PDB file of C-alpha atoms in Angstrom:
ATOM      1  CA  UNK H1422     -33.903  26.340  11.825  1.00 55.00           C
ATOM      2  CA  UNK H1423     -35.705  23.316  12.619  1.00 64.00           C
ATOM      3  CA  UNK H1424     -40.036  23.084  13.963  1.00 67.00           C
ATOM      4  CA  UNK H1425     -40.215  22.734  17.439  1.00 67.00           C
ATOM      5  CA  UNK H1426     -43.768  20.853  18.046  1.00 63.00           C
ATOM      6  CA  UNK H1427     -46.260  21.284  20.442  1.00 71.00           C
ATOM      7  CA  UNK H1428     -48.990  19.278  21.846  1.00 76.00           C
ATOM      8  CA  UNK H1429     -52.003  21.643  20.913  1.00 79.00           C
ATOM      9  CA  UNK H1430     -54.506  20.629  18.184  1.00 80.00           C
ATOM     10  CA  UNK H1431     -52.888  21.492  14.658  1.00 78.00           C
ATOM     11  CA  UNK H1432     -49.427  21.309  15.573  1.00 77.00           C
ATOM     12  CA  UNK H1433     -46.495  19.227  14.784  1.00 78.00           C
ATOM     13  CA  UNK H1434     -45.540  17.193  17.380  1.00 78.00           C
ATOM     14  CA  UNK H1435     -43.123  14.243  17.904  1.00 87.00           C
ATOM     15  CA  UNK H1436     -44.784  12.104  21.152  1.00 91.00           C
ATOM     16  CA  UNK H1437     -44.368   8.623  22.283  1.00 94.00           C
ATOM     17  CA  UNK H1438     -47.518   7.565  24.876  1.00 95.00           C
ATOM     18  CA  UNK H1439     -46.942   4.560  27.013  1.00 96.00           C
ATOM     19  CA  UNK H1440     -49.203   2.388  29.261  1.00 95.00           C
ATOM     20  CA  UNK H1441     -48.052   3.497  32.992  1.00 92.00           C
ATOM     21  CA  UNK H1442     -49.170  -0.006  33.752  1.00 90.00           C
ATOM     22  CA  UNK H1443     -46.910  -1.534  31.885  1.00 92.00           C
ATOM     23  CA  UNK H1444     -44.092   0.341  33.116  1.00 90.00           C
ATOM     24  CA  UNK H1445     -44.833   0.488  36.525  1.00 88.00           C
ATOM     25  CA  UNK H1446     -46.135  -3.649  36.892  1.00 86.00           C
ATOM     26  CA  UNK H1447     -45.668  -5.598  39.343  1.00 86.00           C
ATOM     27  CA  UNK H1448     -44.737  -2.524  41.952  1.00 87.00           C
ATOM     28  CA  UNK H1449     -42.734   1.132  41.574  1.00 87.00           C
ATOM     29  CA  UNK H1450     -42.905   2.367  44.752  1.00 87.00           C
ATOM     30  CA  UNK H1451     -44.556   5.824  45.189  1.00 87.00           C
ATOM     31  CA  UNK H1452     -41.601   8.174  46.056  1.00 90.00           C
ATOM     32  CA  UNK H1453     -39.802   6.980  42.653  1.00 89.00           C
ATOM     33  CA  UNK H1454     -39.669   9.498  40.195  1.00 90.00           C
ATOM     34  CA  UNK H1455     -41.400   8.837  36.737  1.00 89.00           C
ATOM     35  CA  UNK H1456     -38.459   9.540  34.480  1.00 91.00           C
ATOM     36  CA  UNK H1457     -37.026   6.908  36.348  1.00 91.00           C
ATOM     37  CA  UNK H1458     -39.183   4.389  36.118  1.00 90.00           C
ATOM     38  CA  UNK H1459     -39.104   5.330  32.449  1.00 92.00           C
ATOM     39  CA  UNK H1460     -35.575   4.973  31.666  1.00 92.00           C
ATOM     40  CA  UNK H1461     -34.952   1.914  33.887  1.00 90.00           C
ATOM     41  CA  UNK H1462     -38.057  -0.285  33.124  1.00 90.00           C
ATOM     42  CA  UNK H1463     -40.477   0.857  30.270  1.00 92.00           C
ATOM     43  CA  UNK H1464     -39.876  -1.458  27.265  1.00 92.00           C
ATOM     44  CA  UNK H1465     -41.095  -1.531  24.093  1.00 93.00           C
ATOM     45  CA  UNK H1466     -44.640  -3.452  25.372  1.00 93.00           C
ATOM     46  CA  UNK H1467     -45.443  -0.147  27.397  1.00 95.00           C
ATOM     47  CA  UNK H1468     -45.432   1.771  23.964  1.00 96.00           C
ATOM     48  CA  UNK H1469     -49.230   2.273  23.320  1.00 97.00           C
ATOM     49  CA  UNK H1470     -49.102   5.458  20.580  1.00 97.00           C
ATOM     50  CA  UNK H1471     -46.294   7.049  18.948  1.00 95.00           C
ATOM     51  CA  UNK H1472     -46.927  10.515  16.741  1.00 91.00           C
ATOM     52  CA  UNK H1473     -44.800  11.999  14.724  1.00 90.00           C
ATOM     53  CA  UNK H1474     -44.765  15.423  13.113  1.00 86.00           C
ATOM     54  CA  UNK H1475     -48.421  15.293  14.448  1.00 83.00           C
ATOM     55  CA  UNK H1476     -49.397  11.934  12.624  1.00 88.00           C
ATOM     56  CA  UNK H1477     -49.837   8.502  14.404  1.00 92.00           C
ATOM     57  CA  UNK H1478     -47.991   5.820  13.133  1.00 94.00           C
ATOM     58  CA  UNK H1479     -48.448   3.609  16.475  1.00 96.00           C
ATOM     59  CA  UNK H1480     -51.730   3.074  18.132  1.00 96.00           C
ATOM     60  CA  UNK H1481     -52.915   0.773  20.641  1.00 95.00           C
ATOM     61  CA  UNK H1482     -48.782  -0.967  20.275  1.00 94.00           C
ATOM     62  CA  UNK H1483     -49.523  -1.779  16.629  1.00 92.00           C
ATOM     63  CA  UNK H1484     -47.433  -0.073  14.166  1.00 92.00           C
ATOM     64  CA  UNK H1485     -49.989   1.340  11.787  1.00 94.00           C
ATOM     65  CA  UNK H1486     -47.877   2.214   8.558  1.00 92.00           C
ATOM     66  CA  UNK H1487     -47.142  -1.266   7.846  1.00 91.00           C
ATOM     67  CA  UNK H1488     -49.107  -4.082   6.702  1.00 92.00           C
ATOM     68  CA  UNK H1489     -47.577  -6.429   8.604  1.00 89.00           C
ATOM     69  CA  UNK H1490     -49.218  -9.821   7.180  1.00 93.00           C
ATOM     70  CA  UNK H1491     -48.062  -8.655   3.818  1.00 96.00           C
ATOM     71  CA  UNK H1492     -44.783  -8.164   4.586  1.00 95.00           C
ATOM     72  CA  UNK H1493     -44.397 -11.644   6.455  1.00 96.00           C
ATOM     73  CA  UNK H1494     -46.121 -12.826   2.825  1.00 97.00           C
ATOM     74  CA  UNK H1495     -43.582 -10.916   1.374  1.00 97.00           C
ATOM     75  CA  UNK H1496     -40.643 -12.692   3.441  1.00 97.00           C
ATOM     76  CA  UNK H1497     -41.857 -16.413   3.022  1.00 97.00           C
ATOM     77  CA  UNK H1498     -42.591 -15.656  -0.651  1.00 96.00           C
ATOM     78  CA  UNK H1499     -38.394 -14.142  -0.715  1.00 94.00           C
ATOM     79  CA  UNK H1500     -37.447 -17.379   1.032  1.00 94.00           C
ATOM     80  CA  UNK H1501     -39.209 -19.797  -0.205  1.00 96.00           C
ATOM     81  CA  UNK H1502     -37.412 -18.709  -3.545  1.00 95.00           C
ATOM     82  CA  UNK H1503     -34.710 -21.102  -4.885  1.00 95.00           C
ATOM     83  CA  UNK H1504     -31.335 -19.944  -3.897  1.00 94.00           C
ATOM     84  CA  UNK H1505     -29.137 -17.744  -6.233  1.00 95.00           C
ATOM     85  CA  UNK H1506     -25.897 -17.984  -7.529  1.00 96.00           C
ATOM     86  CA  UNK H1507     -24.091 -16.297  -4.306  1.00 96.00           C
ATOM     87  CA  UNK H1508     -26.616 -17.635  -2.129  1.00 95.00           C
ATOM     88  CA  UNK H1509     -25.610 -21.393  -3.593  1.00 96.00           C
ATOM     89  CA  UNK H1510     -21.517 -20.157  -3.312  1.00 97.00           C
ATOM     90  CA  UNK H1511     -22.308 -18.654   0.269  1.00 97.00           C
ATOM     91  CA  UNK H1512     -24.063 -21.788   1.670  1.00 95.00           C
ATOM     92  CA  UNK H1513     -20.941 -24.070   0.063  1.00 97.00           C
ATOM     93  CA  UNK H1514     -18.700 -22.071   2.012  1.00 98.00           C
ATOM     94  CA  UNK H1515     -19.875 -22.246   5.584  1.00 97.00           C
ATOM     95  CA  UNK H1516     -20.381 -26.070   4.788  1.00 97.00           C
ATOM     96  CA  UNK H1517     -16.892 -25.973   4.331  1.00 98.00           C
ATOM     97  CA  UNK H1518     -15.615 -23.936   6.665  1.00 98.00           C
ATOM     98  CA  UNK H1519     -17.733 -25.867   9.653  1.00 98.00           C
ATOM     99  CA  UNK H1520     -15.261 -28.656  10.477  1.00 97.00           C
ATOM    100  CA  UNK H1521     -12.922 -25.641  11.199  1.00 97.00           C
ATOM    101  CA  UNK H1522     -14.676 -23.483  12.983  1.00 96.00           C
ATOM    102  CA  UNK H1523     -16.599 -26.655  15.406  1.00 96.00           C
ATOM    103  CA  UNK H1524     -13.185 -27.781  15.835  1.00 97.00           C
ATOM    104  CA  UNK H1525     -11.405 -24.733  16.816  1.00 96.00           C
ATOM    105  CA  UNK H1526     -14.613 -24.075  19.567  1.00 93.00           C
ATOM    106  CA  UNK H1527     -13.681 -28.067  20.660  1.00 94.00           C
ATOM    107  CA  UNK H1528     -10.374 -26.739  21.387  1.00 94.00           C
ATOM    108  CA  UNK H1529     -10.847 -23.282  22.756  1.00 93.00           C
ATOM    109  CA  UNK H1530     -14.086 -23.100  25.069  1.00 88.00           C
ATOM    110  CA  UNK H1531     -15.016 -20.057  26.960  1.00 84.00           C
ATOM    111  CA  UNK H1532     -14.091 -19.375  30.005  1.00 82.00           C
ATOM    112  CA  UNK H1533     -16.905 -20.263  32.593  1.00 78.00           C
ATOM    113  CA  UNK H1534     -18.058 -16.954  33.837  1.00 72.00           C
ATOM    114  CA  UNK H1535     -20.645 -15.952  37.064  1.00 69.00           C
ATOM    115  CA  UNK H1536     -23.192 -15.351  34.492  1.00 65.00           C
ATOM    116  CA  UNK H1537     -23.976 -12.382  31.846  1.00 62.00           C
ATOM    117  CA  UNK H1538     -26.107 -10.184  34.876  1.00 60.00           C
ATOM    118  CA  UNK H1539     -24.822  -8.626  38.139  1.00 58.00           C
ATOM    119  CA  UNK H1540     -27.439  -7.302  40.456  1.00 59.00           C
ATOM    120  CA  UNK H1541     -27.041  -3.828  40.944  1.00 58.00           C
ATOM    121  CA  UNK H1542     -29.219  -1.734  43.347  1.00 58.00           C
ATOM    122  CA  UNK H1543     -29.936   2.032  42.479  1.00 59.00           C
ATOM    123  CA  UNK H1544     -29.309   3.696  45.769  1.00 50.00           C
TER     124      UNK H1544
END
């Protein structure tokens, strides 16, 4: 059997908080349920905390387990590293391989579609 958490000081509790203004921005009207709103517009810029197991590891949108200027240090340090061996063989290849692939695009486009988004109305 697994904890079930509840939302009373001292207990375990998995929760994510998010800004109702962000979800609900520029206009929900007032007769549309909130779980709807939810599902169909919050993104992740309405997240304002996140607990889980009863410990906040989001607050205020910021993720706050994570340095997060030492791991973009960490990443430009990684990258700014000369290349290895299969990073060297890898970047040889695709050199290589270009002409191909640009050519066989050249030769092949996509078909012209209405676009990638259809408007559809939730009745």
């Amino acid at each position: 059997g697994g904890s079930v958490g509840r939302l009373e000081p001292g207990q375990r509790a998995d929760i994510v908080l998010l800004r109702r203004s962000r979800v609900a921005r520029p206009f929900i009207d007032a007769q549309t349920p909130i779980s709807e709103a939810v599902l169909h517009r919050a993104t992740k810029d309405a997240v304002d905390q996140v607990f889980i197991d009863g410990r906040r590891v989001v607050n205020a949108g910021k993720v706050t387990l994570i340095d997060r200027e030492a791991v973009l240090t960490e990443i430009a340090d990684r990258l700014a590293a000369p290349e290895n061996a299969k990073e060297l063989t890898a970047r040889t290849m695709v050199a290589q391989l270009m002409p191909y692939l640009e050519a066989f695009h050249r030769d092949n486009p996509l078909p012209q579609t209405e676009g990638s988004y259809r408007y559809n109305a939730i009745g």
